[in-house]
Short mmCIF file of C-alpha atoms and ligand atoms in Angstrom, two decimals:
data_model
loop_
_atom_site.label_atom_id
_atom_site.label_comp_id
_atom_site.label_asym_id
_atom_site.label_seq_id
_atom_site.Cartn_x
_atom_site.Cartn_y
_atom_site.Cartn_z
CA UNK A 605 -177.71 -102.69 -60.37
CA UNK A 606 -177.60 -98.91 -60.22
CA UNK A 607 -178.70 -96.89 -63.22
CA UNK A 608 -177.66 -93.29 -62.92
CA UNK A 609 -179.01 -90.59 -65.13
CA UNK A 610 -178.01 -86.97 -65.42
CA UNK A 611 -179.53 -83.53 -65.44
CA UNK A 612 -177.92 -80.62 -67.25
CA UNK A 613 -178.31 -76.94 -66.66
CA UNK A 614 -176.70 -73.56 -67.04
CA UNK A 615 -177.14 -70.04 -65.77
CA UNK A 616 -175.46 -66.71 -66.44
CA UNK A 617 -174.27 -64.32 -63.74
CA UNK A 618 -174.18 -60.55 -63.99
CA UNK A 619 -171.11 -59.92 -61.88
CA UNK A 620 -168.01 -61.83 -60.92
CA UNK A 621 -168.56 -61.74 -57.18
CA UNK A 622 -168.99 -64.42 -54.59
CA UNK A 623 -172.57 -63.58 -53.66
CA UNK A 624 -173.73 -63.53 -57.28
CA UNK A 625 -171.99 -66.81 -58.18
CA UNK A 626 -173.25 -68.70 -55.14
CA UNK A 627 -176.76 -67.38 -55.59
CA UNK A 628 -176.88 -68.33 -59.29
CA UNK A 629 -175.48 -71.82 -58.70
CA UNK A 630 -177.88 -72.31 -55.80
CA UNK A 631 -180.88 -71.21 -57.86
CA UNK A 632 -179.87 -73.39 -60.78
CA UNK A 633 -179.52 -76.42 -58.49
CA UNK A 634 -182.82 -75.74 -56.76
CA UNK A 635 -184.55 -75.32 -60.11
CA UNK A 636 -183.12 -78.61 -61.41
CA UNK A 637 -184.32 -80.46 -58.31
CA UNK A 638 -187.75 -78.85 -58.29
CA UNK A 639 -188.42 -79.26 -62.01
CA UNK A 640 -187.66 -82.98 -61.77
CA UNK A 641 -189.38 -83.52 -58.43
CA UNK A 642 -186.14 -84.64 -56.89
CA UNK A 643 -184.73 -84.08 -53.43
CA UNK A 644 -181.10 -83.67 -52.37
CA UNK A 645 -181.02 -87.35 -51.33
CA UNK A 646 -181.64 -88.39 -54.96
CA UNK A 647 -178.38 -86.81 -56.15
CA UNK A 648 -175.16 -88.83 -55.96
CA UNK A 649 -172.73 -86.27 -57.37
CA UNK A 650 -172.67 -82.83 -58.89
CA UNK A 651 -170.28 -81.24 -61.35
CA UNK A 652 -170.13 -77.50 -61.88
CA UNK A 653 -168.06 -75.55 -64.35
CA UNK A 654 -167.65 -71.83 -64.73
CA UNK A 655 -166.23 -69.73 -67.52
CA UNK A 656 -162.76 -68.26 -66.77
CA UNK A 657 -164.28 -64.81 -66.17
CA UNK A 658 -166.01 -66.14 -63.00
CA UNK A 659 -163.30 -66.79 -60.45
CA UNK A 660 -164.63 -65.11 -57.30
CA UNK A 661 -166.13 -68.34 -55.91
CA UNK A 662 -166.59 -72.03 -56.63
CA UNK A 663 -170.11 -72.62 -57.95
CA UNK A 664 -170.24 -76.02 -56.22
CA UNK A 665 -170.60 -74.07 -52.97
CA UNK A 666 -173.92 -72.86 -54.34
CA UNK A 667 -174.91 -76.51 -54.77
CA UNK A 668 -174.26 -77.02 -51.05
CA UNK A 669 -176.46 -74.05 -50.30
CA UNK A 670 -179.23 -75.61 -52.35
CA UNK A 671 -179.22 -78.56 -49.96
CA UNK A 672 -176.70 -80.94 -51.57
CA UNK A 673 -175.03 -81.30 -48.19
CA UNK A 674 -173.53 -84.76 -48.30
CA UNK A 675 -172.65 -85.63 -51.86
CA UNK A 676 -169.37 -85.03 -53.69
CA UNK A 677 -169.51 -81.77 -55.61
CA UNK A 678 -166.82 -80.68 -58.00
CA UNK A 679 -166.02 -77.30 -59.52
CA UNK A 680 -163.86 -76.86 -62.57
CA UNK A 681 -163.01 -74.02 -64.88
CA UNK A 682 -164.07 -74.27 -68.50
CA UNK A 683 -161.59 -73.74 -71.29
CA UNK A 684 -162.65 -70.45 -72.89
CA UNK A 685 -164.42 -70.90 -76.21
CA UNK A 686 -164.12 -67.98 -78.66
CA UNK A 687 -167.50 -66.32 -78.92
CA UNK A 688 -168.83 -68.45 -76.04
CA UNK A 689 -171.34 -67.17 -73.55
CA UNK A 690 -169.73 -64.92 -70.91
CA UNK A 691 -170.03 -65.40 -67.14
CA UNK A 692 -171.74 -68.76 -67.39
CA UNK A 693 -172.07 -71.58 -64.83
CA UNK A 694 -172.92 -75.08 -66.06
CA UNK A 695 -174.06 -77.93 -63.86
CA UNK A 696 -174.50 -81.65 -64.24
CA UNK A 697 -176.21 -83.60 -61.49
CA UNK A 698 -176.01 -87.40 -61.39
CA UNK A 699 -179.30 -88.85 -60.17
CA UNK A 700 -180.00 -92.16 -58.47
CA UNK A 701 -183.80 -92.32 -58.55
CA UNK A 702 -186.42 -93.79 -60.88
CA UNK A 703 -186.54 -91.93 -64.17
CA UNK A 704 -189.61 -89.73 -64.42
CA UNK A 705 -192.28 -90.88 -66.85
CA UNK A 706 -191.63 -87.89 -69.11
CA UNK A 707 -188.17 -86.74 -70.22
CA UNK A 708 -185.88 -85.24 -67.57
CA UNK A 709 -186.19 -81.48 -67.35
CA UNK A 710 -182.89 -79.71 -67.98
CA UNK A 711 -182.80 -76.09 -66.86
CA UNK A 712 -181.29 -73.12 -68.66
CA UNK A 713 -181.69 -69.81 -66.86
CA UNK A 714 -180.84 -66.23 -67.76
CA UNK A 715 -178.92 -65.69 -70.98
CA UNK A 716 -177.99 -69.37 -70.88
CA UNK A 717 -181.47 -70.06 -72.25
CA UNK A 718 -179.95 -69.18 -75.66
CA UNK A 719 -177.70 -72.22 -75.39
CA UNK A 720 -180.54 -74.68 -75.52
CA UNK A 721 -183.65 -73.05 -76.95
CA UNK A 722 -185.09 -76.56 -77.19
CA UNK A 723 -184.76 -77.07 -73.42
CA UNK A 724 -185.21 -73.56 -72.06
CA UNK A 725 -188.67 -72.88 -70.77
CA UNK A 726 -189.35 -76.56 -70.17
CA UNK A 727 -189.05 -75.98 -66.46
CA UNK A 728 -191.93 -73.54 -66.71
CA UNK A 729 -194.18 -76.47 -67.64
CA UNK A 730 -192.97 -78.52 -64.71
CA UNK A 731 -194.80 -78.56 -61.43
CA UNK A 732 -193.92 -75.73 -59.07
CA UNK A 733 -191.75 -76.61 -56.10
CA UNK A 734 -194.52 -76.67 -53.51
CA UNK A 735 -196.58 -79.10 -55.57
CA UNK A 736 -193.54 -81.30 -56.11
CA UNK A 737 -192.85 -81.31 -52.37
CA UNK A 738 -196.39 -82.22 -51.38
CA UNK A 739 -196.86 -84.84 -54.08
CA UNK A 740 -193.72 -86.71 -53.07
CA UNK A 741 -193.71 -86.29 -49.31
CA UNK A 742 -194.84 -89.46 -47.61
CA UNK A 743 -193.36 -91.66 -50.30
CA UNK A 744 -190.28 -92.16 -48.19
CA UNK A 745 -189.39 -92.50 -44.54
CA UNK A 746 -187.58 -89.15 -44.53
CA UNK A 747 -190.27 -86.55 -44.91
CA UNK A 748 -187.96 -83.57 -44.63
CA UNK A 749 -185.46 -84.46 -47.34
CA UNK A 750 -187.03 -82.15 -49.85
CA UNK A 751 -187.41 -79.11 -47.66
CA UNK A 752 -185.20 -76.33 -48.99
CA UNK A 753 -184.20 -73.57 -46.54
CA UNK A 754 -183.24 -70.06 -47.58
CA UNK A 755 -179.62 -70.36 -48.81
CA UNK A 756 -178.29 -67.74 -46.40
CA UNK A 757 -179.42 -69.85 -43.43
CA UNK A 758 -176.98 -72.61 -44.41
CA UNK A 759 -174.09 -70.15 -44.16
CA UNK A 760 -174.72 -69.43 -40.49
CA UNK A 761 -172.07 -70.98 -38.27
CA UNK A 762 -173.59 -72.02 -34.94
CA UNK A 763 -172.72 -69.76 -31.97
CA UNK A 764 -170.01 -71.25 -29.74
CA UNK A 765 -171.02 -70.47 -26.16
CA UNK A 766 -168.73 -70.66 -23.13
CA UNK A 767 -168.96 -74.12 -21.59
CA UNK A 768 -171.59 -74.25 -18.81
CA UNK A 769 -170.26 -75.10 -15.33
CA UNK A 770 -172.68 -78.01 -14.89
CA UNK A 771 -171.53 -79.62 -18.16
CA UNK A 772 -167.87 -79.47 -17.14
CA UNK A 773 -168.66 -80.96 -13.71
CA UNK A 774 -170.62 -83.79 -15.29
CA UNK A 775 -168.15 -84.57 -18.07
CA UNK A 776 -164.98 -84.39 -15.99
CA UNK A 777 -166.35 -85.57 -12.64
CA UNK A 778 -165.32 -82.32 -10.94
CA UNK A 779 -167.16 -80.64 -8.07
CA UNK A 780 -165.50 -77.24 -7.94
CA UNK A 781 -165.53 -75.43 -11.27
CA UNK A 782 -165.20 -71.72 -12.05
CA UNK A 783 -166.28 -70.12 -15.30
CA UNK A 784 -164.20 -67.21 -16.55
CA UNK A 785 -165.46 -67.57 -20.10
CA UNK A 786 -168.47 -65.36 -20.76
CA UNK A 787 -167.63 -62.00 -19.20
CA UNK A 788 -170.30 -62.32 -16.54
CA UNK A 789 -170.26 -60.38 -13.27
CA UNK A 790 -168.56 -62.52 -10.58
CA UNK A 791 -170.39 -60.59 -7.83
CA UNK A 792 -173.72 -61.84 -9.18
CA UNK A 793 -176.85 -59.74 -9.57
CA UNK A 794 -177.60 -56.75 -7.38
CA UNK A 795 -179.49 -57.77 -4.21
CA UNK A 796 -182.04 -55.10 -5.11
CA UNK A 797 -182.59 -56.73 -8.50
CA UNK A 798 -183.08 -60.09 -6.80
CA UNK A 799 -185.66 -58.58 -4.47
CA UNK A 800 -187.46 -56.99 -7.42
CA UNK A 801 -187.65 -60.37 -9.17
CA UNK A 802 -189.13 -62.01 -6.07
CA UNK A 803 -191.62 -59.17 -5.69
CA UNK A 804 -192.73 -59.47 -9.32
CA UNK A 805 -192.93 -63.28 -9.32
CA UNK A 806 -196.60 -63.34 -8.31
CA UNK A 807 -197.55 -61.28 -11.37
CA UNK A 808 -196.06 -63.41 -14.12
CA UNK A 809 -199.49 -64.58 -15.28
CA UNK A 810 -199.90 -61.04 -16.70
CA UNK A 811 -198.22 -60.14 -20.01
CA UNK A 812 -195.32 -57.71 -19.59
CA UNK A 813 -195.54 -54.06 -20.57
CA UNK A 814 -194.71 -54.43 -24.26
CA UNK A 815 -193.52 -50.82 -24.44
CA UNK A 816 -191.36 -51.14 -21.32
CA UNK A 817 -192.59 -47.67 -20.37
CA UNK A 818 -190.97 -47.41 -16.94
CA UNK A 819 -187.67 -48.97 -17.99
CA UNK A 820 -187.32 -46.77 -21.08
CA UNK A 821 -188.06 -43.62 -19.08
CA UNK A 822 -185.63 -44.62 -16.34
CA UNK A 823 -182.96 -45.29 -18.96
CA UNK A 824 -183.62 -41.95 -20.67
CA UNK A 825 -183.04 -40.12 -17.38
CA UNK A 826 -179.95 -42.19 -16.61
CA UNK A 827 -178.49 -41.57 -20.08
CA UNK A 828 -179.33 -37.87 -20.13
CA UNK A 829 -177.18 -37.47 -17.02
CA UNK A 830 -174.31 -39.19 -18.87
CA UNK A 831 -174.63 -36.89 -21.89
CA UNK A 832 -174.65 -33.93 -19.53
CA UNK A 833 -171.41 -35.22 -17.95
CA UNK A 834 -169.65 -35.53 -21.31
CA UNK A 835 -167.14 -32.66 -21.58
CA UNK A 836 -168.07 -32.12 -25.23
CA UNK A 837 -171.77 -31.97 -24.32
CA UNK A 838 -171.43 -29.46 -21.49
CA UNK A 839 -173.61 -26.40 -21.78
CA UNK A 840 -175.47 -27.74 -24.81
CA UNK A 841 -178.57 -29.00 -22.93
CA UNK A 842 -178.64 -32.24 -24.91
CA UNK A 843 -180.89 -34.94 -23.48
CA UNK A 844 -181.97 -38.47 -24.36
CA UNK A 845 -185.74 -39.00 -24.43
CA UNK A 846 -187.67 -42.25 -23.92
CA UNK A 847 -188.55 -42.19 -27.65
CA UNK A 848 -184.85 -42.61 -28.36
CA UNK A 849 -184.58 -45.78 -26.25
CA UNK A 850 -185.49 -49.31 -27.35
CA UNK A 851 -185.16 -52.48 -25.29
CA UNK A 852 -184.36 -56.00 -26.38
CA UNK A 853 -184.18 -59.59 -25.18
CA UNK A 854 -180.47 -58.99 -24.65
CA UNK A 855 -178.63 -56.59 -26.92
CA UNK A 856 -178.23 -59.64 -29.19
CA UNK A 857 -181.87 -59.25 -30.14
CA UNK A 858 -181.37 -55.57 -30.98
CA UNK A 859 -178.43 -56.46 -33.25
CA UNK A 860 -180.70 -58.83 -35.16
CA UNK A 861 -183.58 -56.34 -35.23
CA UNK A 862 -181.30 -53.66 -36.70
CA UNK A 863 -180.28 -56.00 -39.52
CA UNK A 864 -183.89 -57.06 -40.12
CA UNK A 865 -184.92 -53.42 -40.34
CA UNK A 866 -182.19 -51.93 -42.51
CA UNK A 867 -180.48 -54.67 -44.56
CA UNK A 868 -181.99 -55.37 -47.97
CA UNK A 869 -181.01 -58.77 -49.44
CA UNK A 870 -177.42 -58.57 -50.64
CA UNK A 871 -176.61 -55.34 -48.77
CA UNK A 872 -173.25 -55.09 -47.08
CA UNK A 873 -172.82 -55.17 -43.32
CA UNK A 874 -169.38 -54.03 -42.16
CA UNK A 875 -167.79 -55.09 -38.87
CA UNK A 876 -164.27 -55.71 -37.56
CA UNK A 877 -162.81 -59.18 -37.15
CA UNK A 878 -162.25 -60.70 -34.68
CA UNK A 879 -165.22 -59.21 -32.91
CA UNK A 880 -168.61 -60.21 -31.56
CA UNK A 881 -170.08 -63.01 -33.68
CA UNK A 882 -173.64 -61.67 -33.53
CA UNK A 883 -172.90 -59.06 -36.22
CA UNK A 884 -172.20 -61.65 -38.89
CA UNK A 885 -175.09 -63.80 -37.61
CA UNK A 886 -177.58 -60.94 -37.89
CA UNK A 887 -176.27 -60.06 -41.35
CA UNK A 888 -176.72 -63.63 -42.58
CA UNK A 889 -180.23 -63.93 -41.14
CA UNK A 890 -181.17 -60.78 -43.06
CA UNK A 891 -179.58 -62.19 -46.26
CA UNK A 892 -176.93 -59.48 -46.27
CA UNK A 893 -173.29 -59.75 -47.33
CA UNK A 894 -170.88 -59.73 -44.38
CA UNK A 895 -167.80 -57.56 -44.84
CA UNK A 896 -165.30 -58.43 -42.10
CA UNK A 897 -162.50 -55.89 -41.71
CA UNK A 898 -159.40 -57.29 -39.94
CA UNK A 899 -158.14 -55.56 -36.81
CA UNK A 900 -154.79 -53.84 -37.09
CA UNK A 901 -152.52 -54.82 -34.21
CA UNK A 902 -155.62 -55.93 -32.24
CA UNK A 903 -157.35 -52.56 -32.64
CA UNK A 904 -160.26 -51.60 -34.86
CA UNK A 905 -158.84 -50.18 -38.10
CA UNK A 906 -161.12 -47.15 -38.50
CA UNK A 907 -159.64 -46.20 -41.87
CA UNK A 908 -160.34 -49.64 -43.32
CA UNK A 909 -163.82 -49.61 -41.77
CA UNK A 910 -164.54 -46.21 -43.35
CA UNK A 911 -163.29 -47.42 -46.74
CA UNK A 912 -165.51 -50.52 -46.53
CA UNK A 913 -168.51 -48.41 -45.50
CA UNK A 914 -168.11 -46.07 -48.48
CA UNK A 915 -168.92 -48.87 -50.94
CA UNK A 916 -172.55 -48.40 -52.05
CA UNK A 917 -175.29 -50.40 -50.35
CA UNK A 918 -173.72 -50.52 -46.89
CA UNK A 919 -176.58 -49.69 -44.53
CA UNK A 920 -174.93 -50.92 -41.30
CA UNK A 921 -171.52 -50.76 -39.64
CA UNK A 922 -171.13 -52.54 -36.28
CA UNK A 923 -168.28 -51.71 -33.92
CA UNK A 924 -167.90 -53.02 -30.39
CA UNK A 925 -166.26 -50.29 -28.32
CA UNK A 926 -164.47 -51.67 -26.31
CA UNK A 927 -164.03 -54.60 -28.68
CA UNK A 928 -164.66 -58.21 -27.73
CA UNK A 929 -162.39 -60.34 -27.59
CA UNK A 930 -159.52 -57.83 -27.51
CA UNK A 931 -160.80 -55.27 -24.97
CA UNK A 932 -159.32 -52.44 -27.05
CA UNK A 933 -160.91 -49.04 -27.66
CA UNK A 934 -161.38 -46.62 -30.44
CA UNK A 935 -160.62 -43.14 -29.16
CA UNK A 936 -162.71 -39.98 -29.41
CA UNK A 937 -160.70 -38.50 -32.34
CA UNK A 938 -160.93 -41.80 -34.23
CA UNK A 939 -164.67 -42.02 -33.63
CA UNK A 940 -165.24 -38.38 -34.63
CA UNK A 941 -163.28 -38.96 -37.83
CA UNK A 942 -165.16 -42.17 -38.62
CA UNK A 943 -168.60 -40.63 -38.09
CA UNK A 944 -167.67 -37.79 -40.44
CA UNK A 945 -166.49 -40.25 -43.09
CA UNK A 946 -169.64 -42.38 -43.21
CA UNK A 947 -172.05 -41.92 -46.12
CA UNK A 948 -175.38 -40.39 -45.07
CA UNK A 949 -177.23 -43.64 -45.78
CA UNK A 950 -175.06 -45.65 -43.38
CA UNK A 951 -175.90 -46.27 -39.72
CA UNK A 952 -173.04 -46.72 -37.24
CA UNK A 953 -173.90 -49.14 -34.43
CA UNK A 954 -171.63 -48.71 -31.42
CA UNK A 955 -171.95 -51.76 -29.20
CA UNK A 956 -170.95 -50.50 -25.75
CA UNK A 957 -171.57 -53.70 -23.79
CA UNK A 958 -168.41 -53.01 -21.76
CA UNK A 959 -168.78 -49.23 -21.49
CA UNK A 960 -168.95 -49.26 -17.69
CA UNK A 961 -165.52 -50.88 -17.28
CA UNK A 962 -163.56 -48.26 -19.24
CA UNK A 963 -161.20 -45.88 -17.45
CA UNK A 964 -159.11 -44.61 -20.39
CA UNK A 965 -159.75 -40.85 -20.75
CA UNK A 966 -159.32 -41.17 -24.54
CA UNK A 967 -162.63 -43.06 -24.67
CA UNK A 968 -165.96 -41.52 -25.53
CA UNK A 969 -169.33 -43.24 -25.70
CA UNK A 970 -171.54 -42.56 -28.73
CA UNK A 971 -174.46 -40.92 -26.90
CA UNK A 972 -173.53 -37.38 -27.86
CA UNK A 973 -173.98 -38.15 -31.56
CA UNK A 974 -177.32 -39.82 -30.86
CA UNK A 975 -178.44 -36.73 -28.94
CA UNK A 976 -177.39 -34.64 -31.96
CA UNK A 977 -179.57 -36.75 -34.23
CA UNK A 978 -176.76 -38.42 -36.19
CA UNK A 979 -177.42 -41.91 -37.63
CA UNK A 980 -175.71 -43.59 -34.68
CA UNK A 981 -177.09 -46.40 -32.51
CA UNK A 982 -175.58 -47.07 -29.09
CA UNK A 983 -176.16 -50.56 -27.66
CA UNK A 984 -175.79 -51.35 -23.96
CA UNK A 985 -176.65 -54.39 -21.90
CA UNK A 986 -177.66 -55.53 -18.41
CA UNK A 987 -175.71 -58.77 -18.98
CA UNK A 988 -172.28 -57.55 -17.98
CA UNK A 989 -171.75 -55.04 -15.16
CA UNK A 990 -175.36 -55.35 -13.97
CA UNK A 991 -175.05 -59.13 -13.61
CA UNK A 992 -178.35 -60.01 -15.29
CA UNK A 993 -177.11 -62.11 -18.25
CA UNK A 994 -179.59 -64.91 -17.49
CA UNK A 995 -182.58 -62.57 -17.75
CA UNK A 996 -181.72 -61.25 -21.24
CA UNK A 997 -182.16 -57.51 -21.30
CA UNK A 998 -180.30 -54.94 -23.32
CA UNK A 999 -181.10 -51.55 -24.79
CA UNK A 1000 -180.39 -49.36 -27.76
CA UNK A 1001 -180.27 -45.58 -28.01
CA UNK A 1002 -180.81 -43.93 -31.39
CA UNK A 1003 -182.55 -40.97 -33.02
CA UNK A 1004 -186.31 -41.39 -32.51
CA UNK A 1005 -187.03 -41.93 -36.22
CA UNK A 1006 -184.65 -44.89 -36.32
CA UNK A 1007 -186.10 -46.32 -33.11
CA UNK A 1008 -189.60 -46.08 -34.61
CA UNK A 1009 -188.46 -48.13 -37.63
CA UNK A 1010 -186.79 -50.83 -35.54
CA UNK A 1011 -189.93 -51.09 -33.37
CA UNK A 1012 -191.75 -52.51 -36.40
CA UNK A 1013 -189.82 -55.79 -36.24
CA UNK A 1014 -189.98 -56.11 -32.45
CA UNK A 1015 -191.86 -59.03 -30.93
CA UNK A 1016 -194.73 -57.47 -28.95
CA UNK A 1017 -193.48 -58.71 -25.53
CA UNK A 1018 -189.78 -59.13 -26.21
CA UNK A 1019 -188.54 -58.23 -22.71
CA UNK A 1020 -190.20 -60.26 -19.98
CA UNK A 1021 -191.67 -58.71 -16.85
CA UNK A 1022 -189.07 -60.09 -14.40
CA UNK A 1023 -186.29 -58.73 -16.61
CA UNK A 1024 -187.91 -55.28 -16.73
CA UNK A 1025 -188.30 -55.13 -12.94
CA UNK A 1026 -184.80 -56.45 -12.29
CA UNK A 1027 -183.27 -54.00 -14.77
CA UNK A 1028 -185.05 -51.05 -13.12
CA UNK A 1029 -183.77 -52.09 -9.69
CA UNK A 1030 -180.25 -52.81 -10.99
CA UNK A 1031 -180.07 -49.39 -12.63
CA UNK A 1032 -180.79 -47.76 -9.27
CA UNK A 1033 -178.27 -49.87 -7.37
CA UNK A 1034 -175.33 -47.58 -8.06
CA UNK A 1035 -173.38 -49.15 -5.15
CA UNK A 1036 -173.43 -52.57 -6.78
CA UNK A 1037 -172.33 -51.08 -10.10
CA UNK A 1038 -169.49 -49.16 -8.41
CA UNK A 1039 -168.35 -52.30 -6.52
CA UNK A 1040 -168.41 -54.34 -9.73
CA UNK A 1041 -166.45 -51.72 -11.62
CA UNK A 1042 -163.83 -51.46 -8.87
CA UNK A 1043 -163.46 -55.25 -8.70
CA UNK A 1044 -162.92 -55.50 -12.46
CA UNK A 1045 -160.44 -52.64 -12.66
CA UNK A 1046 -158.31 -54.07 -9.84
CA UNK A 1047 -158.53 -57.64 -11.14
CA UNK A 1048 -157.74 -56.54 -14.68
CA UNK A 1049 -154.64 -54.72 -13.50
CA UNK A 1050 -153.48 -57.63 -11.36
CA UNK A 1051 -154.05 -60.25 -14.08
CA UNK A 1052 -152.35 -58.08 -16.70
CA UNK A 1053 -149.33 -57.69 -14.43
CA UNK A 1054 -149.17 -61.39 -13.54
CA UNK A 1055 -149.53 -62.65 -17.13
CA UNK A 1056 -147.03 -60.12 -18.42
CA UNK A 1057 -144.57 -61.20 -15.71
CA UNK A 1058 -144.89 -64.74 -17.11
CA UNK A 1059 -143.68 -63.46 -20.48
CA UNK A 1060 -147.04 -63.42 -22.19
CA UNK A 1061 -148.27 -60.68 -24.48
CA UNK A 1062 -151.45 -59.23 -22.97
CA UNK A 1063 -153.55 -56.96 -25.16
CA UNK A 1064 -154.27 -53.83 -23.03
CA UNK A 1065 -157.93 -54.25 -22.06
CA UNK A 1066 -160.59 -51.75 -21.09
CA UNK A 1067 -163.23 -54.44 -20.56
CA UNK A 1068 -163.81 -57.16 -17.93
CA UNK A 1069 -161.68 -59.74 -19.76
CA UNK A 1070 -158.14 -60.13 -21.05
CA UNK A 1071 -156.96 -61.48 -24.38
CA UNK A 1072 -153.42 -62.81 -24.24
CA UNK A 1073 -150.89 -64.80 -26.21
CA UNK A 1074 -149.69 -68.00 -24.55
CA UNK A 1075 -147.08 -68.62 -27.22
CA UNK A 1076 -148.32 -72.21 -27.56
CA UNK A 1077 -151.46 -74.08 -28.64
CA UNK A 1078 -154.39 -72.46 -26.85
CA UNK A 1079 -156.72 -75.44 -27.29
CA UNK A 1080 -154.42 -77.74 -25.39
CA UNK A 1081 -154.06 -75.24 -22.55
CA UNK A 1082 -157.84 -74.76 -22.56
CA UNK A 1083 -158.43 -78.52 -22.25
CA UNK A 1084 -155.94 -78.86 -19.42
CA UNK A 1085 -157.43 -75.85 -17.62
CA UNK A 1086 -160.82 -77.58 -17.82
CA UNK A 1087 -159.32 -80.57 -16.00
CA UNK A 1088 -158.30 -78.08 -13.31
CA UNK A 1089 -161.90 -76.84 -13.13
CA UNK A 1090 -161.26 -73.50 -14.85
CA UNK A 1091 -163.30 -72.59 -17.94
CA UNK A 1092 -161.89 -69.92 -20.28
CA UNK A 1093 -162.26 -69.21 -24.03
CA UNK A 1094 -159.81 -70.22 -26.72
CA UNK A 1095 -158.57 -67.71 -29.26
CA UNK A 1096 -158.88 -70.11 -32.20
CA UNK A 1097 -162.56 -69.22 -32.67
CA UNK A 1098 -161.35 -65.63 -33.08
CA UNK A 1099 -158.51 -66.56 -35.45
CA UNK A 1100 -155.70 -66.46 -32.84
CA UNK A 1101 -154.94 -70.11 -32.00
CA UNK A 1102 -152.24 -69.29 -29.43
CA UNK A 1103 -154.51 -66.92 -27.47
CA UNK A 1104 -156.91 -67.31 -24.59
CA UNK A 1105 -159.59 -64.93 -23.33
CA UNK A 1106 -160.20 -64.90 -19.61
CA UNK A 1107 -162.89 -62.99 -17.76
CA UNK A 1108 -161.80 -61.06 -14.67
CA UNK A 1109 -163.22 -62.89 -11.66
CA UNK A 1110 -163.16 -62.50 -7.89
CA UNK A 1111 -159.63 -62.09 -6.50
CA UNK A 1112 -159.53 -65.73 -5.34
CA UNK A 1113 -160.78 -66.91 -8.76
CA UNK A 1114 -158.08 -64.90 -10.52
CA UNK A 1115 -155.44 -66.47 -8.26
CA UNK A 1116 -156.85 -69.94 -8.87
CA UNK A 1117 -156.74 -69.32 -12.63
CA UNK A 1118 -153.11 -68.19 -12.46
CA UNK A 1119 -152.06 -71.17 -10.33
CA UNK A 1120 -153.85 -73.58 -12.68
CA UNK A 1121 -152.26 -71.89 -15.69
CA UNK A 1122 -148.80 -72.25 -14.15
CA UNK A 1123 -149.34 -75.98 -13.61
CA UNK A 1124 -150.75 -76.46 -17.11
CA UNK A 1125 -147.95 -74.56 -18.84
CA UNK A 1126 -145.31 -76.46 -16.87
CA UNK A 1127 -146.92 -79.74 -17.99
CA UNK A 1128 -147.17 -78.62 -21.62
CA UNK A 1129 -143.55 -77.46 -21.66
CA UNK A 1130 -142.17 -80.62 -20.08
CA UNK A 1131 -144.12 -82.66 -22.65
CA UNK A 1132 -142.82 -80.56 -25.56
CA UNK A 1133 -139.31 -80.06 -24.24
C1 PLP B 1190 -171.73 -59.73 -24.07
C2 PLP B 1190 -171.88 -58.85 -25.23
C3 PLP B 1190 -173.13 -58.30 -25.54
C4 PLP B 1190 -174.31 -58.54 -24.67
O1 PLP B 1190 -175.22 -59.37 -25.20
P1 PLP B 1190 -176.63 -59.56 -24.46
O2 PLP B 1190 -177.43 -60.13 -25.56
O3 PLP B 1190 -177.12 -58.22 -24.03
O4 PLP B 1190 -176.38 -60.49 -23.33
C5 PLP B 1190 -173.21 -57.44 -26.62
N1 PLP B 1190 -172.12 -57.12 -27.34
C6 PLP B 1190 -170.91 -57.60 -27.04
C7 PLP B 1190 -169.73 -57.17 -27.82
C8 PLP B 1190 -170.76 -58.50 -25.99
O5 PLP B 1190 -169.56 -59.00 -25.73
#
């Protein structure tokens, strides 16, 4: 025999927006659970209603955020009552657990407290959450059921990495597999970087240089030469100093550090979509509000980005230039216009992970604005052209006062000693960089030509990968390519289910990819036709 009992609660919301509704419903749910010493596993169903003036989100989603992951939750709209409380969310949770010895504690928060003066404030007498957690843990086999994470953490979608070669070999029983899925350098790391790693191996019992002194100074010199080469910088004696350079455990870490430093809870973080998933991830970790601005014909829509950035409380705008997965650029005039449009309290982060592969003269990197002291951060990485993705080292260039702020959230030894030595050697190996660049430019041209000749739409790319429209289901082609031992990326994770993204490989890898694709498409067409 099951006896269910119910908890009631209500909360008011200040604004009709998604963030506010989810947060209020989440807090209400958490408060109901905590005040009654219940965990998510004690709840069998939840009903939420909202007044008609709250239509920006379903409050039941807030119940999910509060940890009600696996029970049916329902949202419904109330019928407006004349003179009723405005912007109000009501909840009823059905409980399958022994009734507490005292009366159940219903929870009325915010202005909703007026609804039930007899019940409001009761939760204040209840045990605080921590006490409830510790007093009940151990009573059941599952000791984690009552742990409540920060709500924003539950909104993070796990990163979808390219499939590792070893996994594909194991799962499909293949011996010869190529990975053209993660934009790595097919030539491998520079031999000089490999030698530097071997030479440093005997010193790994010593902590790395937490300030990465030599690497930051080498980068400053390297970047100053680039600023000097910029036609717009000529004759202006602009340089980049080591105080303007920060290093990270991959540029991924710098993206997260920027959000941790500048995003207050609820602040907006603007980025294009589809683009690199780390921007939304970093925003969520910092409890910010992601604002994804769709591309326009596969290019970053600078006007829409500027409009989104002008809304108050937008401390960060991320743009990958060239963009991933499309490989498209924003040009110098577009970038100049955008930088002029941004409010003074907004930082523009230009992620130039693929900077070295660009040959379009319309392109400009963001260094000049950094050198001028504008609120611009340029991110670069050793993972792509330098072939050091496995070591995790990237860097950021920004005005020194911004760098000093970001340094506060840095782990003391975030870039390991082998990575620092390898990066220094790779930076000096200009031959390896030139060879890699040449290989990618030729391969990119060849693949673009070959795919276009097969009737596919190829987005013009300035990076070391191509994004193209197969005209049929990309997941099926992806699966069949795996059987052929070729790993690529599907476009569905980027919102384009008929697209694939392929990294430019060695000439023989590109040919193998094309031959496999021809076989796969012939098979798909004969099946469909
Ligand atoms: C690959 C990539 C990076 C590099 O990330 P690391 O953490 O440095 O390996 C950064 N941004 C974009 C857009 C990328 O595609």
